Coordinates of C-alpha atoms in Angstrom, one line a residue:
M235 CA 0.1 0.0 0.1
L236 CA 1.3 3.4 -1.1
T237 CA 0.6 6.5 1.0
Y238 CA 1.6 9.9 -0.3
M239 CA 0.8 13.4 0.1
T240 CA -1.4 15.9 -2.4
T241 CA -2.7 19.1 -2.6
D242 CA -6.3 19.3 -3.9
V243 CA -6.6 21.6 -7.0
R244 CA -9.7 23.0 -5.5
G245 CA -7.3 25.0 -3.3
G246 CA -8.1 22.7 -0.2
A247 CA -5.5 21.8 2.6
T248 CA -3.1 19.1 1.6
K249 CA -4.2 15.5 2.6
D250 CA -3.4 12.0 3.1
I251 CA -4.6 9.6 0.1
I252 CA -4.0 5.9 0.1
D253 CA -3.8 4.2 -3.0
N254 CA -3.7 0.4 -2.7
M255 CA -5.0 -0.4 -6.5
A256 CA -3.1 1.1 -9.2
G257 CA -4.0 0.1 -12.9
T258 CA -5.1 1.9 -16.1
V259 CA -7.5 4.5 -16.4
V260 CA -9.0 5.0 -19.6
F261 CA -10.5 8.5 -19.9
T262 CA -12.6 9.6 -22.9
G263 CA -12.7 13.4 -23.6
A264 CA -9.8 13.9 -21.9
N265 CA -8.9 17.6 -23.4
S266 CA -12.5 18.8 -22.4
S267 CA -13.4 21.7 -19.9
A268 CA -13.7 18.9 -17.1
G269 CA -11.0 16.4 -18.9
I270 CA -8.0 18.5 -18.6
P271 CA -8.5 19.3 -14.7
A272 CA -9.5 15.8 -14.2
V273 CA -6.5 14.5 -16.0
E274 CA -4.3 16.8 -13.9
Y275 CA -6.0 15.8 -10.7
L276 CA -5.3 12.1 -11.5
L277 CA -1.5 12.5 -12.1
R278 CA -1.0 14.7 -9.1
A279 CA -3.2 12.7 -6.7
Y280 CA -2.8 9.5 -7.9
P281 CA 0.4 9.0 -9.8
D282 CA 0.6 5.2 -9.4
Y283 CA -2.0 4.8 -12.2
T284 CA -1.4 4.7 -15.8
A285 CA -3.7 7.4 -18.0
V286 CA -4.9 6.1 -21.3
L287 CA -6.6 9.4 -22.5
T288 CA -8.7 9.8 -25.8
V289 CA -9.3 12.9 -27.8
R290 CA -11.3 13.7 -31.0
N291 CA -8.4 15.3 -32.4
A292 CA -4.6 14.5 -31.5
S293 CA -2.8 16.7 -33.9
N294 CA -0.7 19.6 -32.5
T295 CA -3.1 22.1 -34.3
D296 CA -5.8 21.6 -31.5
P297 CA -5.5 24.2 -28.8
N298 CA -7.3 21.9 -26.4
T299 CA -5.2 18.8 -27.1
Q300 CA -2.2 21.0 -26.7
K301 CA -3.1 22.2 -23.6
L302 CA -3.6 18.6 -22.2
R303 CA 0.0 17.9 -23.5
E304 CA 1.0 20.7 -21.4
T305 CA -0.8 19.6 -18.3
I306 CA 0.9 16.2 -18.6
A307 CA 4.3 17.8 -18.9
Q308 CA 3.9 19.1 -15.5
F309 CA 4.7 15.4 -14.3
P310 CA 7.7 14.3 -15.8
S311 CA 7.3 10.6 -14.3
A312 CA 3.5 10.5 -15.3
K313 CA 2.3 7.3 -17.2
A314 CA 0.0 8.7 -19.6
S315 CA -0.5 8.6 -23.3
I316 CA -3.0 10.4 -25.6
H317 CA -4.8 8.4 -28.4
E318 CA -6.9 9.8 -31.0
L319 CA -10.6 8.4 -31.0
D320 CA -13.4 9.5 -33.0
L321 CA -16.5 8.1 -31.0
S322 CA -18.7 8.7 -34.0
S323 CA -17.3 5.9 -35.7
L324 CA -17.9 2.4 -34.5
A325 CA -15.1 0.9 -36.4
A326 CA -12.8 3.7 -34.6
T327 CA -14.0 2.6 -31.3
H328 CA -13.5 -1.2 -31.9
A329 CA -10.2 -0.6 -33.2
F330 CA -9.2 1.5 -29.8
A331 CA -10.7 -1.3 -27.8
D332 CA -8.2 -3.9 -29.6
T333 CA -5.3 -1.5 -29.2
V334 CA -6.0 -1.1 -25.4
A335 CA -6.4 -4.8 -24.9
S336 CA -3.6 -5.7 -26.8
G337 CA -1.4 -3.2 -24.8
I338 CA -2.6 -4.9 -21.4
A339 CA -2.1 -8.5 -23.0
N340 CA 1.5 -7.4 -23.9
G341 CA 2.4 -5.7 -20.5
E342 CA 2.5 -1.9 -22.2
Y343 CA -0.4 -1.1 -19.6
P344 CA -1.5 -2.8 -16.4
P345 CA -5.1 -4.2 -16.3
I346 CA -7.9 -1.7 -16.3
A347 CA -9.0 0.1 -12.9
A348 CA -11.3 2.5 -14.4
I349 CA -13.1 3.5 -17.4
V350 CA -14.3 7.1 -17.4
C351 CA -17.0 7.8 -20.1
N352 CA -16.5 11.7 -20.1
A353 CA -17.0 12.6 -23.7
Y354 CA -20.2 13.9 -25.5
Y355 CA -21.5 15.6 -28.1
W356 CA -24.4 18.0 -28.8
N357 CA -25.7 20.5 -31.6
L358 CA -28.4 23.0 -30.3
V359 CA -28.4 24.9 -33.7
G360 CA -29.0 22.1 -36.3
D361 CA -30.8 19.3 -37.2
P362 CA -29.7 15.7 -36.3
E363 CA -26.5 14.5 -37.9
I364 CA -26.4 11.0 -39.0
T365 CA -22.9 9.2 -38.9
A366 CA -21.6 6.6 -41.3
D367 CA -22.7 3.9 -39.0
G368 CA -26.3 5.6 -39.7
Y369 CA -27.0 6.8 -36.1
D370 CA -27.5 10.2 -34.5
K371 CA -24.2 11.8 -33.8
T372 CA -25.4 12.7 -30.4
I373 CA -26.6 9.5 -29.2
Q374 CA -23.6 7.7 -30.9
V375 CA -21.0 9.8 -29.5
T376 CA -22.7 10.1 -25.8
Y377 CA -23.9 6.7 -25.4
I378 CA -23.6 4.0 -27.9
S379 CA -19.6 4.2 -28.5
H380 CA -19.0 4.3 -24.8
A381 CA -21.3 1.2 -24.4
A382 CA -19.1 -0.5 -27.2
L383 CA -16.2 0.5 -25.5
V384 CA -17.0 -0.8 -21.9
L385 CA -18.4 -4.1 -23.3
R386 CA -15.1 -4.5 -25.3
L387 CA -12.9 -3.6 -22.5
I388 CA -15.0 -5.3 -19.5
G389 CA -12.6 -8.5 -19.5
N390 CA -9.5 -6.4 -19.0
F391 CA -10.1 -5.1 -15.6
G392 CA -8.0 -6.1 -12.7
D393 CA -9.7 -7.7 -9.5
T394 CA -11.6 -4.6 -8.9
G395 CA -12.7 -1.6 -11.0
R396 CA -15.3 0.9 -11.8
V397 CA -17.0 2.3 -14.8
V398 CA -17.9 5.7 -14.7
F399 CA -20.5 7.1 -16.9
V400 CA -21.2 11.3 -17.1
S401 CA -24.9 11.8 -16.8
A402 CA -26.7 15.2 -16.4
D403 CA -29.4 16.4 -14.7
A404 CA -31.1 16.7 -18.2
H405 CA -32.0 12.8 -18.0
W406 CA -34.7 13.7 -15.6
A407 CA -37.6 15.5 -17.2
G408 CA -38.2 19.0 -15.9
K409 CA -34.8 19.4 -14.1
N410 CA -33.0 21.6 -16.7
M411 CA -34.2 25.1 -17.4
I412 CA -33.1 24.5 -21.0
E413 CA -35.6 21.8 -21.7
V414 CA -38.5 22.3 -23.9
Y415 CA -39.2 18.8 -25.0
P416 CA -38.5 16.1 -22.3
P417 CA -36.0 13.3 -22.8
V418 CA -37.5 9.9 -23.7
L419 CA -36.9 6.5 -24.4
I420 CA -39.5 5.6 -26.8
S421 CA -41.1 2.3 -27.4
D422 CA -39.7 2.3 -30.8
S423 CA -35.9 2.4 -30.0
D424 CA -34.8 3.1 -33.6
L425 CA -36.2 6.5 -33.3
L426 CA -33.7 7.2 -30.4
V427 CA -30.9 6.8 -33.0
K428 CA -32.7 8.4 -35.8
P429 CA -34.8 11.2 -34.2
T430 CA -37.3 13.5 -36.1
T431 CA -36.7 17.2 -35.6
G432 CA -38.6 20.7 -36.2
P433 CA -38.0 24.3 -36.6
D434 CA -37.0 24.7 -32.9
K435 CA -33.3 23.6 -33.4
Q436 CA -32.3 24.3 -29.7
G437 CA -35.3 22.5 -28.4
Y438 CA -34.8 19.3 -30.4
G439 CA -31.3 19.4 -30.1
F440 CA -31.4 19.5 -26.2
Q441 CA -34.0 16.9 -26.1
R442 CA -31.4 14.6 -28.2
Y443 CA -28.7 15.6 -25.7
A444 CA -31.1 14.8 -22.7
S445 CA -32.2 11.3 -24.3
A446 CA -28.6 10.5 -24.8
K447 CA -28.0 11.2 -21.1
L448 CA -31.4 9.2 -20.0
A449 CA -29.8 6.3 -22.4
V450 CA -26.7 6.5 -20.3
T451 CA -28.1 6.4 -17.0
T452 CA -30.5 3.5 -17.8
W453 CA -27.9 1.3 -19.3
M454 CA -25.5 1.9 -16.2
H455 CA -28.4 0.1 -14.1
A456 CA -28.8 -2.6 -16.6
L457 CA -24.8 -3.2 -16.6
N458 CA -24.7 -3.1 -12.8
R459 CA -27.0 -6.3 -12.8
R460 CA -25.5 -8.3 -15.4
L461 CA -21.7 -7.6 -13.7
Q462 CA -23.5 -8.9 -10.4
K463 CA -24.9 -11.7 -12.1
E464 CA -21.7 -12.6 -14.1
G465 CA -19.4 -12.4 -11.0
A466 CA -21.9 -14.7 -9.2
W467 CA -22.1 -17.4 -12.0
N468 CA -18.3 -17.4 -12.5
G469 CA -17.4 -17.8 -8.8
N470 CA -14.6 -15.5 -9.5
N471 CA -13.6 -12.7 -7.2
K472 CA -13.6 -9.6 -9.5
M473 CA -15.9 -6.7 -8.6
V474 CA -16.3 -4.4 -11.2
T475 CA -19.2 -1.7 -10.7
A476 CA -20.7 1.1 -12.6
V477 CA -21.6 4.4 -11.4
A478 CA -23.4 7.4 -13.2
I479 CA -22.5 10.9 -12.2
D480 CA -24.2 14.4 -12.7
P481 CA -21.1 16.4 -12.4
G482 CA -23.3 19.7 -12.1
N483 CA -23.9 22.7 -14.4
L484 CA -20.6 23.9 -15.5
A485 CA -20.9 27.6 -15.9
D486 CA -17.5 27.9 -17.7
S487 CA -17.7 24.9 -19.9
R488 CA -16.7 25.3 -23.6
A489 CA -19.7 23.3 -24.4
L490 CA -21.9 26.6 -24.0
R491 CA -19.7 28.0 -26.7
T492 CA -19.9 25.0 -29.0
N493 CA -22.8 24.5 -31.5
T494 CA -24.9 26.8 -29.3
A495 CA -26.8 30.1 -30.3
R496 CA -25.1 33.3 -29.9
K497 CA -27.4 34.2 -27.1
T498 CA -26.3 31.2 -25.0
Q499 CA -22.7 32.1 -25.3
M500 CA -23.4 35.7 -24.2
M501 CA -25.2 34.3 -21.0
Q502 CA -22.1 32.4 -20.5
K503 CA -19.8 35.4 -20.6
F504 CA -21.8 38.1 -18.6
L505 CA -24.0 36.2 -16.5
L506 CA -22.8 32.5 -15.8
V507 CA -19.2 32.9 -15.4
P508 CA -19.1 36.3 -13.6
L509 CA -22.1 35.7 -11.4
L510 CA -21.0 32.0 -10.3
P511 CA -20.6 32.9 -6.9
I512 CA -24.2 34.2 -6.6
L513 CA -25.6 31.7 -8.7
Q514 CA -24.3 28.9 -6.3
Y515 CA -26.5 30.0 -3.5
V516 CA -29.9 29.5 -5.7
F517 CA -28.5 26.6 -7.9
P518 CA -26.2 24.4 -5.6
T519 CA -24.9 22.4 -8.7
A520 CA -23.5 25.4 -10.6
R521 CA -20.0 25.1 -10.2
T522 CA -16.6 25.1 -12.5
A523 CA -15.4 22.5 -14.6
A524 CA -12.2 21.9 -12.5
V525 CA -14.3 21.1 -9.6
A526 CA -16.4 18.6 -11.7
G527 CA -13.0 17.2 -13.0
V528 CA -11.7 16.3 -9.6
D529 CA -15.1 14.5 -8.8
L530 CA -14.8 12.3 -11.6
I531 CA -11.6 11.2 -10.7
E532 CA -12.5 10.4 -6.9
L533 CA -15.6 8.6 -8.0
A534 CA -13.3 6.6 -10.7
V535 CA -10.4 5.6 -8.5
G536 CA -11.1 7.3 -4.8
P537 CA -10.8 4.5 -2.1
K538 CA -14.1 6.1 -0.5
Y539 CA -16.1 4.8 -3.3
A540 CA -14.7 1.4 -4.1
G541 CA -17.5 -0.8 -4.9
E542 CA -20.1 1.8 -5.3
R543 CA -23.0 1.5 -7.7
G544 CA -25.7 3.5 -8.9
Y545 CA -26.4 7.5 -9.4
F546 CA -24.6 10.4 -8.1
T547 CA -25.1 13.9 -8.0
L548 CA -21.8 15.7 -7.6
L549 CA -20.3 13.1 -5.0
Q550 CA -23.8 12.5 -3.3
K551 CA -25.3 9.1 -3.8
G552 CA -29.1 9.7 -5.1
E553 CA -31.6 8.4 -7.4
S554 CA -31.9 8.5 -11.1
A555 CA -35.0 9.3 -13.1
P556 CA -37.9 7.0 -12.6
D557 CA -37.6 5.8 -16.3
S558 CA -34.0 5.0 -15.7
Q559 CA -34.8 2.5 -13.1
N560 CA -37.7 0.6 -15.0
E561 CA -36.4 -3.0 -15.8
A562 CA -38.6 -3.4 -18.7
I563 CA -37.1 -0.2 -20.2
Q564 CA -33.7 -1.4 -19.2
Q565 CA -34.0 -4.5 -20.8
R566 CA -35.4 -3.3 -24.0
L567 CA -32.5 -0.7 -24.5
W568 CA -30.0 -3.1 -23.5
K569 CA -31.2 -5.6 -26.5
K570 CA -31.2 -2.9 -28.8
T571 CA -27.7 -1.7 -27.7
L572 CA -26.1 -4.8 -28.3
E573 CA -27.4 -4.3 -32.0
W574 CA -26.3 -0.7 -32.2
T575 CA -22.7 -1.4 -30.8
K576 CA -22.0 -4.6 -32.7
I577 CA -21.2 -6.5 -29.7
T578 CA -21.3 -10.3 -30.0
R579 CA -20.5 -13.2 -27.5
G580 CA -17.1 -13.3 -29.5
N581 CA -15.8 -9.9 -28.8
T582 CA -17.2 -9.2 -25.0
A583 CA -16.2 -11.2 -21.8
L584 CA -19.3 -10.3 -20.2
K585 CA -21.4 -13.7 -21.1
A586 CA -24.3 -12.3 -19.0
A587 CA -24.8 -9.4 -21.7
F588 CA -26.7 -11.9 -23.7
D589 CA -29.2 -13.1 -21.2

């Protein structure tokens, strides 16, 4: 067991951190607003872990990826690598899973300790975008490809580990002020991946995003049941659990400046960021991306959360939306997701996936 000292990047006092289970942390969207501070915190607070970080554009021309490289460079002994991964492509997602699995098999990486499914996509100013795989881009990047990645890599965990899905308050109808049309997991699941739209681009764009977060949260519950069943059937000592977290409403997130209307960008610049200290009294989940990034890492590898399952708001255990807890909805979504992700008995170690 390794005990060492670290300083919380939120400005808190120096504290003891105990690490007894180093391994590989796979983190998608690592150059995002929350991703960069999350990586910094991981390398600072849990230096024995190996970070396998994915970004959509790994070139030096991407300023966010360059900032991620600069962050890693602050830790000369860091075990971290950046990989280009386009989650809007299932072929790319499966190929990346093969790369990680091969790296673990040949000793390049230790067994997986955590997968943090952080990346997502939205478009609040345009119609649905259909990927080469035939799915709406929002649902594929945010949900489908993450489900594929997890199922492909589930057999590469060590004795214990966690899968962290980033959800949002938007997954629960009526909880987000931007919502116009509530998120749904409709009976015809194919309409989830090929949604209709209308003249209200922001309203329908946000609904696609919210529905993707609802799918993520619903699937997390279904995954936990199968992980528990798999362990019981195999009689093994492995314990991999899944959690979903609402990281809060991130006032300084780049997402509010990407594929959004100018009024949203102006609201962030002149209201959300400068008035955040005041807004937090009214909206307790309003916060910065840096704070949220720390929470993602704590939930992924922090000793306090070992063995946790279910839904969190920030770092507090809570309840997810009723639809996400409906086992009939979970089962329907699970079966469709196996089709969408192209997961077969031959490419996942989770045999309970097909029950």
